[in-house]
mmCIF file of C-alpha atoms in Angstrom:
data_model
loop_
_atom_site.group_PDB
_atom_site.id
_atom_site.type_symbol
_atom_site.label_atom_id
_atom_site.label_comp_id
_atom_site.label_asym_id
_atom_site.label_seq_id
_atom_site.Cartn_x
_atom_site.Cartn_y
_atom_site.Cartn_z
ATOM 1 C CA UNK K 1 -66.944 165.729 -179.403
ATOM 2 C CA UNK K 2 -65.023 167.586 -182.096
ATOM 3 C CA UNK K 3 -65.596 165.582 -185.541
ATOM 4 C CA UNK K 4 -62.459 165.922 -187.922
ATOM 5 C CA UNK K 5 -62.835 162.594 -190.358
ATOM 6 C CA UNK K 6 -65.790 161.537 -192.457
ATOM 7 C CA UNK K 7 -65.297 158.396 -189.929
ATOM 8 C CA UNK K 8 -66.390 160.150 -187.144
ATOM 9 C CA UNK K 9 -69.227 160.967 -188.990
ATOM 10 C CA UNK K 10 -69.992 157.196 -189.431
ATOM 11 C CA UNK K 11 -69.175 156.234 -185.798
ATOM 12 C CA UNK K 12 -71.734 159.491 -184.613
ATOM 13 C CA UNK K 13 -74.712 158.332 -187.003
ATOM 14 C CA UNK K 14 -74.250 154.741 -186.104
ATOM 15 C CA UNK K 15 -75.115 155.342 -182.621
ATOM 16 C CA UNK K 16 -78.928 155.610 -183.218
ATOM 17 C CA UNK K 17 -78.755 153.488 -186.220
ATOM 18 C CA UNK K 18 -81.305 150.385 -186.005
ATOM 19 C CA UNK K 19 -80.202 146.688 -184.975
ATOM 20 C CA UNK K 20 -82.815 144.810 -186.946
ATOM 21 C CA UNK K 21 -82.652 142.873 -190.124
ATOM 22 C CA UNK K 22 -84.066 144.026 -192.712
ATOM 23 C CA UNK K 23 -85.980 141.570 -195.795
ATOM 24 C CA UNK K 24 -87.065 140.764 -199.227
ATOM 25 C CA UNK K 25 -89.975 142.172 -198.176
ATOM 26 C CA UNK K 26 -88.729 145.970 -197.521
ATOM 27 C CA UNK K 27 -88.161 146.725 -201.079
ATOM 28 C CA UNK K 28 -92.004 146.150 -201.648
ATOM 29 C CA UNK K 29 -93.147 148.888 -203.255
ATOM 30 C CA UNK K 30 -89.861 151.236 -203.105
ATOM 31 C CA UNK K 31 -88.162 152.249 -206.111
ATOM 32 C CA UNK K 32 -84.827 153.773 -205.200
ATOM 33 C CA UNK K 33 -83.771 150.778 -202.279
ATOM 34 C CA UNK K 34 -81.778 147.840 -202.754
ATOM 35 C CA UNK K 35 -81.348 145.391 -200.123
ATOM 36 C CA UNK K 36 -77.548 144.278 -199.752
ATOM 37 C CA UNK K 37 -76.980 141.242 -197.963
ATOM 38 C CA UNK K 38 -72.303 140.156 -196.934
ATOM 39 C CA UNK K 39 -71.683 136.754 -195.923
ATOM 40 C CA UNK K 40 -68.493 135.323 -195.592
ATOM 41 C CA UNK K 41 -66.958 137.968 -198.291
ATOM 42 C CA UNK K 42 -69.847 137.509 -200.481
ATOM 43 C CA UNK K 43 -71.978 140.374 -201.878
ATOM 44 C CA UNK K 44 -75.295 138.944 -202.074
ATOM 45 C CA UNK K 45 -77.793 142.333 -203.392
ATOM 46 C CA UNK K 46 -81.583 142.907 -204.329
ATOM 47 C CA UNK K 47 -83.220 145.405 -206.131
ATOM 48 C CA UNK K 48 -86.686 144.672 -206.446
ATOM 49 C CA UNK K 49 -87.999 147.334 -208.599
ATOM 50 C CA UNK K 50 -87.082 148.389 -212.612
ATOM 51 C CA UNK K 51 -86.337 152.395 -211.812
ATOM 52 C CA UNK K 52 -83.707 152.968 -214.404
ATOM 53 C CA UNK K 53 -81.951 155.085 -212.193
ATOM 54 C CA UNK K 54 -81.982 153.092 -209.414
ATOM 55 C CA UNK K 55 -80.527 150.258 -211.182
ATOM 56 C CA UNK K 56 -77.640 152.955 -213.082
ATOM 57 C CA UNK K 57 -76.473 153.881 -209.761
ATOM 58 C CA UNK K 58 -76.332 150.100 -208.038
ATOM 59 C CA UNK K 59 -74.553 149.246 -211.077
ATOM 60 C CA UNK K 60 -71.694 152.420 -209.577
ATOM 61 C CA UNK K 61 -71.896 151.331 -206.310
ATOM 62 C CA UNK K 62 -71.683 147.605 -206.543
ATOM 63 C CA UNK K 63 -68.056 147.263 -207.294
ATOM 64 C CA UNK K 64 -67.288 149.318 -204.264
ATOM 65 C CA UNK K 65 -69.781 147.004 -202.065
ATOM 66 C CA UNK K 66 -68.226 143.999 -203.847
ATOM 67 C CA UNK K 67 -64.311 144.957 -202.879
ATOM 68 C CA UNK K 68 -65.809 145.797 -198.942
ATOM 69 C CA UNK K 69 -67.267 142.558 -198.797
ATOM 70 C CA UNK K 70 -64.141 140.337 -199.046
ATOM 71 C CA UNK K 71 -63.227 142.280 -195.985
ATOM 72 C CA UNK K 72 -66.141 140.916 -194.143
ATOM 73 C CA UNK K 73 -66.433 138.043 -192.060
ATOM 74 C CA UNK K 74 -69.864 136.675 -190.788
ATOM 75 C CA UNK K 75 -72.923 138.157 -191.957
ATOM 76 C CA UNK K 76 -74.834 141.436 -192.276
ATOM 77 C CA UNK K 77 -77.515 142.816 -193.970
ATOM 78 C CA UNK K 78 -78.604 146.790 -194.978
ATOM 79 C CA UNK K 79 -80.629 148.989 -197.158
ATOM 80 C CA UNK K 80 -79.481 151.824 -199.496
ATOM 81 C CA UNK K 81 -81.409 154.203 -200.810
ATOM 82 C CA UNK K 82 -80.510 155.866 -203.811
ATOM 83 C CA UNK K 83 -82.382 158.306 -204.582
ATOM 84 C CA UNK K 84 -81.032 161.598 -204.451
ATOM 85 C CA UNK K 85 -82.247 162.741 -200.549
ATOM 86 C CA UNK K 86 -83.612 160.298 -198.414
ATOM 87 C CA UNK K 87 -85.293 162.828 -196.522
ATOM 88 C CA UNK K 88 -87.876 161.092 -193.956
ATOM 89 C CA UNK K 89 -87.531 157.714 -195.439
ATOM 90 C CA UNK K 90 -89.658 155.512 -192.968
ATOM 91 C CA UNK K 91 -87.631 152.586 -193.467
ATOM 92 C CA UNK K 92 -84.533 154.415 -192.260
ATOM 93 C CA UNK K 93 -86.409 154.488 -188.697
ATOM 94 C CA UNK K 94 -86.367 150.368 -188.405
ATOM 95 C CA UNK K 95 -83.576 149.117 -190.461
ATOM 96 C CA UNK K 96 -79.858 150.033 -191.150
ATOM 97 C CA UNK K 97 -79.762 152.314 -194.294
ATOM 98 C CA UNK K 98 -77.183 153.903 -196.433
ATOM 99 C CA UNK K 99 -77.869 157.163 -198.565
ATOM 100 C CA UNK K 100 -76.273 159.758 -200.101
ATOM 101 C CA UNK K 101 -78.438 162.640 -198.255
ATOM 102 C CA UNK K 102 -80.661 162.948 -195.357
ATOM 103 C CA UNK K 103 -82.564 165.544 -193.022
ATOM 104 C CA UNK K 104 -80.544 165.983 -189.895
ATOM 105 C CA UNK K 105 -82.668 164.162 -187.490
ATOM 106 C CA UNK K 106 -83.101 161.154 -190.385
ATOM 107 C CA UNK K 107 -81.624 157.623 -188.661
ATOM 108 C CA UNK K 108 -79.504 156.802 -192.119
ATOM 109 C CA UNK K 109 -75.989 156.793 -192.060
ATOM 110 C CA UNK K 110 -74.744 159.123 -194.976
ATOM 111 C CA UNK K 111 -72.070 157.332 -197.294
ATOM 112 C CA UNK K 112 -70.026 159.734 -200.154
ATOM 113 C CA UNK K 113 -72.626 160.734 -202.596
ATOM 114 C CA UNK K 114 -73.518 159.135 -206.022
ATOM 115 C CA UNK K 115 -70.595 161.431 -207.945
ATOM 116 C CA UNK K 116 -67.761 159.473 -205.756
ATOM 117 C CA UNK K 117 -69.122 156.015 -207.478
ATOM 118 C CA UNK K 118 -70.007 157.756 -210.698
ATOM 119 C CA UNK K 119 -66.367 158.909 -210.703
ATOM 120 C CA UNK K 120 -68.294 162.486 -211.414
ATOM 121 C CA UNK K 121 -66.251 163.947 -208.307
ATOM 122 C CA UNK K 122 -62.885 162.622 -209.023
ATOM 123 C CA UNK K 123 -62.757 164.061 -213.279
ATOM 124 C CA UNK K 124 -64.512 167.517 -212.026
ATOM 125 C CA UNK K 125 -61.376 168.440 -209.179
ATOM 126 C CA UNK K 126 -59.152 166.739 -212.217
ATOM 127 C CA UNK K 127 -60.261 170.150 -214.561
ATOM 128 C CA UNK K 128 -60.409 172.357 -211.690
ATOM 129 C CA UNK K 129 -56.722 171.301 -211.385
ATOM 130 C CA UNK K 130 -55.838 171.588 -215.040
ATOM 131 C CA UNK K 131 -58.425 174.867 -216.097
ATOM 132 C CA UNK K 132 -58.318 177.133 -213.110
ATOM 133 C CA UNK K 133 -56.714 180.457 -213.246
ATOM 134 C CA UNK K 134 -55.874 182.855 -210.724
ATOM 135 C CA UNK K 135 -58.012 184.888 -208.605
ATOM 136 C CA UNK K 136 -56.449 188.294 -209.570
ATOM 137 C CA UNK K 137 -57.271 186.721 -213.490
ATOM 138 C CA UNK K 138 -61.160 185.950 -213.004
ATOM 139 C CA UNK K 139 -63.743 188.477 -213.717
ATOM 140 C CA UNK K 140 -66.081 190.443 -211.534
ATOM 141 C CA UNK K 141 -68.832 188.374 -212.427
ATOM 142 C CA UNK K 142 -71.142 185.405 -210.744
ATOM 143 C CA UNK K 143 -72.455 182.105 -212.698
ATOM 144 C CA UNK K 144 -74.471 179.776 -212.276
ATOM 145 C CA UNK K 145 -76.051 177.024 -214.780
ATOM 146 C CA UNK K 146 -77.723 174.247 -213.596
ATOM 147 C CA UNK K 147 -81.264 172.113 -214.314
ATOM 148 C CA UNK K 148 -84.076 173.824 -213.925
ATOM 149 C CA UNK K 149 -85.309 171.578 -210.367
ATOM 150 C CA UNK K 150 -86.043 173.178 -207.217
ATOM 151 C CA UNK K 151 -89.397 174.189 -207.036
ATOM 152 C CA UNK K 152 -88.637 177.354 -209.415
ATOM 153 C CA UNK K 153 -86.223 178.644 -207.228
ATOM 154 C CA UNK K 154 -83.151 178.331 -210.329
ATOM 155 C CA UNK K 155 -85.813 179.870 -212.398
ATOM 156 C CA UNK K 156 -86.513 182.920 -210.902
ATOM 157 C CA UNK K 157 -82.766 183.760 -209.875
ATOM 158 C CA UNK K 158 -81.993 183.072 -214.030
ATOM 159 C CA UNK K 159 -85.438 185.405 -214.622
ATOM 160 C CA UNK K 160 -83.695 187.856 -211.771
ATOM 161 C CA UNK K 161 -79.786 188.510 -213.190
ATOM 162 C CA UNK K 162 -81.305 188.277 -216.543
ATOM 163 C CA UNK K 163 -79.611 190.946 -218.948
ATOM 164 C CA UNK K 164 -77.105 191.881 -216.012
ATOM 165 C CA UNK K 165 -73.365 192.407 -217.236
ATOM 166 C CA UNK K 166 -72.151 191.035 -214.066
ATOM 167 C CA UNK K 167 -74.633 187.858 -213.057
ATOM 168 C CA UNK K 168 -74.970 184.968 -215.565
ATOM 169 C CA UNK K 169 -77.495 182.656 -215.009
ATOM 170 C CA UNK K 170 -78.853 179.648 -217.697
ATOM 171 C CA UNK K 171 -80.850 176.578 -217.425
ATOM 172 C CA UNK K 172 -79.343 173.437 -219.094
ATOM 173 C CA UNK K 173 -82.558 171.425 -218.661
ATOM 174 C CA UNK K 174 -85.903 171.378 -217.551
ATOM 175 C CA UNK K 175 -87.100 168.935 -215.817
ATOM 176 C CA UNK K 176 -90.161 168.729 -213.736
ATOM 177 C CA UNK K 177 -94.174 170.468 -214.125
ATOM 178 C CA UNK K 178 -92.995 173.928 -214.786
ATOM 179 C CA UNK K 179 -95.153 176.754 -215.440
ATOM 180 C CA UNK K 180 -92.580 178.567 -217.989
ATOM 181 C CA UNK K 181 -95.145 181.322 -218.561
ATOM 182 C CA UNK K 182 -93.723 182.695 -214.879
ATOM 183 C CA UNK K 183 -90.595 183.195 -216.225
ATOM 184 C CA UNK K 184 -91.032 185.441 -219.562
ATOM 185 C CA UNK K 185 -87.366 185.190 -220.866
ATOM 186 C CA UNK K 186 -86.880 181.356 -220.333
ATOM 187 C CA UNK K 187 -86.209 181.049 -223.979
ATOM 188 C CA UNK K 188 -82.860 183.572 -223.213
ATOM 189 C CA UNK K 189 -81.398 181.541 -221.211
ATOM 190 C CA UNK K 190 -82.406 178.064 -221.599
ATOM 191 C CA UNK K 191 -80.545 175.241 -223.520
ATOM 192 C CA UNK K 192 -80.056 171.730 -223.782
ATOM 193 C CA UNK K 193 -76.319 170.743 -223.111
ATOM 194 C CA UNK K 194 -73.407 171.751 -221.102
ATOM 195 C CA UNK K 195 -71.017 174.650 -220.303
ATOM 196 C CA UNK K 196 -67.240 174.205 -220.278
ATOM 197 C CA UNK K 197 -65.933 173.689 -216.894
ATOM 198 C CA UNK K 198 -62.972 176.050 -217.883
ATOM 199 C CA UNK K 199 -65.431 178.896 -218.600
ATOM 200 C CA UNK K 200 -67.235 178.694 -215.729
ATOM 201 C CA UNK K 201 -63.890 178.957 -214.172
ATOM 202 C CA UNK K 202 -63.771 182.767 -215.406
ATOM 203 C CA UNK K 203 -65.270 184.331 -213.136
ATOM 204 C CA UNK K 204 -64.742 185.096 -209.621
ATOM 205 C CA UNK K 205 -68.063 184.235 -208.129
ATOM 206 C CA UNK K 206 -69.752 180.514 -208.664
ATOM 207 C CA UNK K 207 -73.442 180.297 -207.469
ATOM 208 C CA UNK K 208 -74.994 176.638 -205.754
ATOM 209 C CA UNK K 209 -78.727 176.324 -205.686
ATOM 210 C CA UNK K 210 -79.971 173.515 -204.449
ATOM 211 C CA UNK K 211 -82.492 171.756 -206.506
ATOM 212 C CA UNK K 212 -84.792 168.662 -205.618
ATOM 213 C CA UNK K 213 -81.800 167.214 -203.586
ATOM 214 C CA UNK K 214 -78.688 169.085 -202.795
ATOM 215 C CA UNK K 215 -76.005 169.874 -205.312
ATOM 216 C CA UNK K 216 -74.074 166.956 -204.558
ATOM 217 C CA UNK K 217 -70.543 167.514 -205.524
ATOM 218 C CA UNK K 218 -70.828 171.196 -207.184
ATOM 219 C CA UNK K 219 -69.578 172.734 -204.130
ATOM 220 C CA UNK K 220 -66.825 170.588 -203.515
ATOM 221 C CA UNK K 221 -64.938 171.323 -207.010
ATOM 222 C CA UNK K 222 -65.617 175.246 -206.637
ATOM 223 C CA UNK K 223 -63.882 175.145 -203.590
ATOM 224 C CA UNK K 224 -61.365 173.344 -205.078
ATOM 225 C CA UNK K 225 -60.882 176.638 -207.664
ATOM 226 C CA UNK K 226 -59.992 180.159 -206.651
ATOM 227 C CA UNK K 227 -63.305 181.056 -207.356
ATOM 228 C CA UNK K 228 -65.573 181.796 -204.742
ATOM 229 C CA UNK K 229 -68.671 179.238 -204.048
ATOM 230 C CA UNK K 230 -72.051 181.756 -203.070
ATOM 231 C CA UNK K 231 -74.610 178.996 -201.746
ATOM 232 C CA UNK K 232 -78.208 180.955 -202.323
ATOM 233 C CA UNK K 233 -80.913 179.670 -200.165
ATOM 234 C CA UNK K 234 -79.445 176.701 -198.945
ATOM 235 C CA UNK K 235 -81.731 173.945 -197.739
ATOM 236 C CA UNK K 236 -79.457 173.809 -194.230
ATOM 237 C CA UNK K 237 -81.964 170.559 -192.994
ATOM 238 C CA UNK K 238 -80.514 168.485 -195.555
ATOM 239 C CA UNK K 239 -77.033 167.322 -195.402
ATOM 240 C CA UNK K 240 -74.282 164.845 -196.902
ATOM 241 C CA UNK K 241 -71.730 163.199 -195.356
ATOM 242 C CA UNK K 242 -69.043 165.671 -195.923
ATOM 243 C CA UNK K 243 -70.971 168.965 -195.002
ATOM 244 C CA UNK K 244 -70.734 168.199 -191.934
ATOM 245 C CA UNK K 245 -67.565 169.907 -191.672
ATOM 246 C CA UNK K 246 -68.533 173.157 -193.799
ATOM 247 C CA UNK K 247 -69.591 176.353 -192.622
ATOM 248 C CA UNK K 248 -70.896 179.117 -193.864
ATOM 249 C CA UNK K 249 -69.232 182.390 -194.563
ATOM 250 C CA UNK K 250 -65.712 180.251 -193.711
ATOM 251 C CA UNK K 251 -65.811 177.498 -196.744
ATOM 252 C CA UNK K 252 -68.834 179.651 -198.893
ATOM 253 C CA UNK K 253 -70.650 182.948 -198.873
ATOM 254 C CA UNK K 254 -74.047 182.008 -197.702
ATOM 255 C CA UNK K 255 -76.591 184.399 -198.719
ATOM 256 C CA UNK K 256 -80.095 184.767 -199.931
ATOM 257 C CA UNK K 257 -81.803 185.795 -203.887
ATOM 258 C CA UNK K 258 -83.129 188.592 -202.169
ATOM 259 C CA UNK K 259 -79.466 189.373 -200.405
ATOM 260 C CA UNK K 260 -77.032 188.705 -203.406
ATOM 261 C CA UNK K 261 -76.378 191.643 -205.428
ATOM 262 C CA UNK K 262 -76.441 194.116 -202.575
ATOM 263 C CA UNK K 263 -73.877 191.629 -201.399
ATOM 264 C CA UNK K 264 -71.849 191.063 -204.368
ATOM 265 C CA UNK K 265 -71.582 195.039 -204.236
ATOM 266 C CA UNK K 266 -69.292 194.291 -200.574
ATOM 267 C CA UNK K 267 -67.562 191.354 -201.517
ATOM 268 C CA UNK K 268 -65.614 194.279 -204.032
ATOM 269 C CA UNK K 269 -64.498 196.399 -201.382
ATOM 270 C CA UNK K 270 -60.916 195.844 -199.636
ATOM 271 C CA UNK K 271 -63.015 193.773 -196.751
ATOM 272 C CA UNK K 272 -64.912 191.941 -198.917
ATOM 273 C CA UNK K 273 -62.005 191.269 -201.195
ATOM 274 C CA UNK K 274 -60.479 189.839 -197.508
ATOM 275 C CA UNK K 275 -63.075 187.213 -197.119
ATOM 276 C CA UNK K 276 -63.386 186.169 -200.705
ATOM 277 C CA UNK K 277 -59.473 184.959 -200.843
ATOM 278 C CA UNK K 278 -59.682 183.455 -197.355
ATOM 279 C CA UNK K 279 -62.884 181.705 -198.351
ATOM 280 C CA UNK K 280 -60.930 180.538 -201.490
ATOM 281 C CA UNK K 281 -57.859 179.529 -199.555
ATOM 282 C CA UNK K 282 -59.991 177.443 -197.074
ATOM 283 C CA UNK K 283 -62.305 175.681 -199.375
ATOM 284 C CA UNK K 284 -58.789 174.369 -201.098
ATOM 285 C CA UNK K 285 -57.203 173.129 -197.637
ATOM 286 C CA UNK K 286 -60.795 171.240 -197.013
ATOM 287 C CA UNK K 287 -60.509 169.566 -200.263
ATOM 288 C CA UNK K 288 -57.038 168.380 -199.466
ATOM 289 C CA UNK K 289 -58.020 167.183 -196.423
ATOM 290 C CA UNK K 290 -61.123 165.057 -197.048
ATOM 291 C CA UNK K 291 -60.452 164.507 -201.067
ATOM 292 C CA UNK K 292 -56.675 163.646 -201.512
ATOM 293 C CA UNK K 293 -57.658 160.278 -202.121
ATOM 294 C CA UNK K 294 -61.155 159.473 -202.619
ATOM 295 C CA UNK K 295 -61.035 155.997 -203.874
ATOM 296 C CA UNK K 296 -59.260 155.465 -200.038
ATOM 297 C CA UNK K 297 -61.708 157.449 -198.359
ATOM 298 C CA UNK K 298 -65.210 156.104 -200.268
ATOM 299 C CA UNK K 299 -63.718 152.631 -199.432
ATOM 300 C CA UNK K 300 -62.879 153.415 -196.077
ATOM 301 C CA UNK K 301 -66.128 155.059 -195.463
ATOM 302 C CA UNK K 302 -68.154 152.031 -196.610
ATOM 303 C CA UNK K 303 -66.157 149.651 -194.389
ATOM 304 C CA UNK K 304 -66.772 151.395 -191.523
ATOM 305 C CA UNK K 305 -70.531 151.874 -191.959
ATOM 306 C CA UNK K 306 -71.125 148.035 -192.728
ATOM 307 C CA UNK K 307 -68.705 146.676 -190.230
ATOM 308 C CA UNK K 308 -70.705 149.225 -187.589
ATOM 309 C CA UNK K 309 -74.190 147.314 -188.881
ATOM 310 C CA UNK K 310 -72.785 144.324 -188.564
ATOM 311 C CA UNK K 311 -71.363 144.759 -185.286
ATOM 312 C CA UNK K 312 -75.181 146.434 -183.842
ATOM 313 C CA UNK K 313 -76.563 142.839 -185.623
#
């Protein structure tokens, strides 16, 4: 069956999705799960733990859960876990559970990610919109900044385009047990704070890697731009809700660190130039598509997950 809505993503993942009730009980010992309990249009949640994250992100996603609940009649009850990948979460296997990222074979149902609620999402596209320029305007260059989390792997690319005058890589905060004496000019291109969506905008070439979790909504704003997204060792076993209508080498270049800047060297010759503007002219006709209206869609989303508990209840 050919997918084309993020609701026919729901409707798939719902199909092995558990018919029990979960309890009080569940959030024993968990600290990124919340137990969310609808009756009769009432929003009735849990959150048994004091991770300050945890509680940031309910606190975004409540008012959603609140304005889906006077649509529901009856009762049902779920889990969501909110931590950034909910990779092999056990309780996913027994009860109905809602998460912003999953393995593949993981029994959760995938909602929009935490930068939808945040309102992250909708003010990044917003300066895409107003600081792009043209294609023809950008330079021949790559960028990338980004936290210094996934097991070293943002590290060592920084460490590998370090000094180039066409790759740009920096570190805007580490985070994590990092051995920083493996990466001997750290200190070049490390710093606390951000970098100007409308400079990263200058160049032609915007690199993802992913770090503990995915990159949540990174990709979706560069393919928003006429820049091109390059996704460098992508973690393809873990997935959100909307990549399940991406593919590689059609919405992004997909390519390895040990592949890139042979690669780059292609993507400036009259064939690569080809693929880099349709790659930019499809990742724009996705956004449209699945982002026109994302307050519609993350509502929409929601509704059909919980209704599709309820209805397995």
């Amino acid at each position: 069956m050919k997918l084309n809505s993020a609701l026919d993503i729901i409707q798939e993942q719902l199909v092995d999705c558990p018919d029990t009730i979960p309890t009080e009980d569940c959030l024993l010992g968990e600290n990124d799960t919340a137990l969310i309990k609808i009756k009769d249009g009432v929003l009735y949640p849990t959150c048994a733990n004091t991770n300050r994250v945890h509680h940031i992100r309910m606190n975004q996603i409540l008012p959603y859960l609140a304005n889906v609940a006077r649509e529901i009649s009856g009762e049902v009850t779920f889990l969501i876990n909110t931590c950034d990948h909910a990779c092999n979460f056990p309780l996913a296997e027994k009860f109905p559970t809602l998460c912003f990222c999953k393995s593949k074979d993981d029994k959760s149902i995938t909602i929009p990610n935490i930068d939808f609620f945040s309102g992250m999402i909708q003010s990044a596209l917003a300066g895409v919109e107003k600081s792009d320029i043209p294609y023809e305007q950008k330079d021949l260059s790559s960028f990338f900044v980004g936290a210094s989390s996934g097991w070293g792997d943002r590290l060592k690319y920084c460490e590998m385009v370090f000094g180039s005058s066409r790759h740009y890589g920096y570190i805007n905060q580490i985070v994590g047990d990092v051995d920083m004496s493996a990466f001997p000019n750290a200190s070049q291109y490390s710093f606390v704070g951000n970098i100007p969506l409308n400079e990263q905008l200058q160049h032609r070439f915007l690199i993802n890697i992913d770090g503990y979790a995915l990159c949540y909504s990174r990709l979706y704003w560069q393919m928003l731009s006429n820049s091109v997204p390059v996704y460098i060792n992508r973690k393809d076993d873990w997935i959100q809700l909307h990549d399940y209508f991406l593919e590689p080498n059609v919405h992004f270049i997909e390519t390895s660190m040990d592949d890139w800047l042979d690669l780059f060297h292609y993507l400036d010759t009259p064939q690569g130039e080809e693929l880099c503007r349709s790659i930019a002219k499809a990742g724009k006709v996705f956004c449209a598509e699945h982002f026109d209206n994302v307050q519609k869609m993350v509502h929409e989303t929601l509704v059909a997950a919980i209704k599709g508990i309820q209805q397995k209840q």
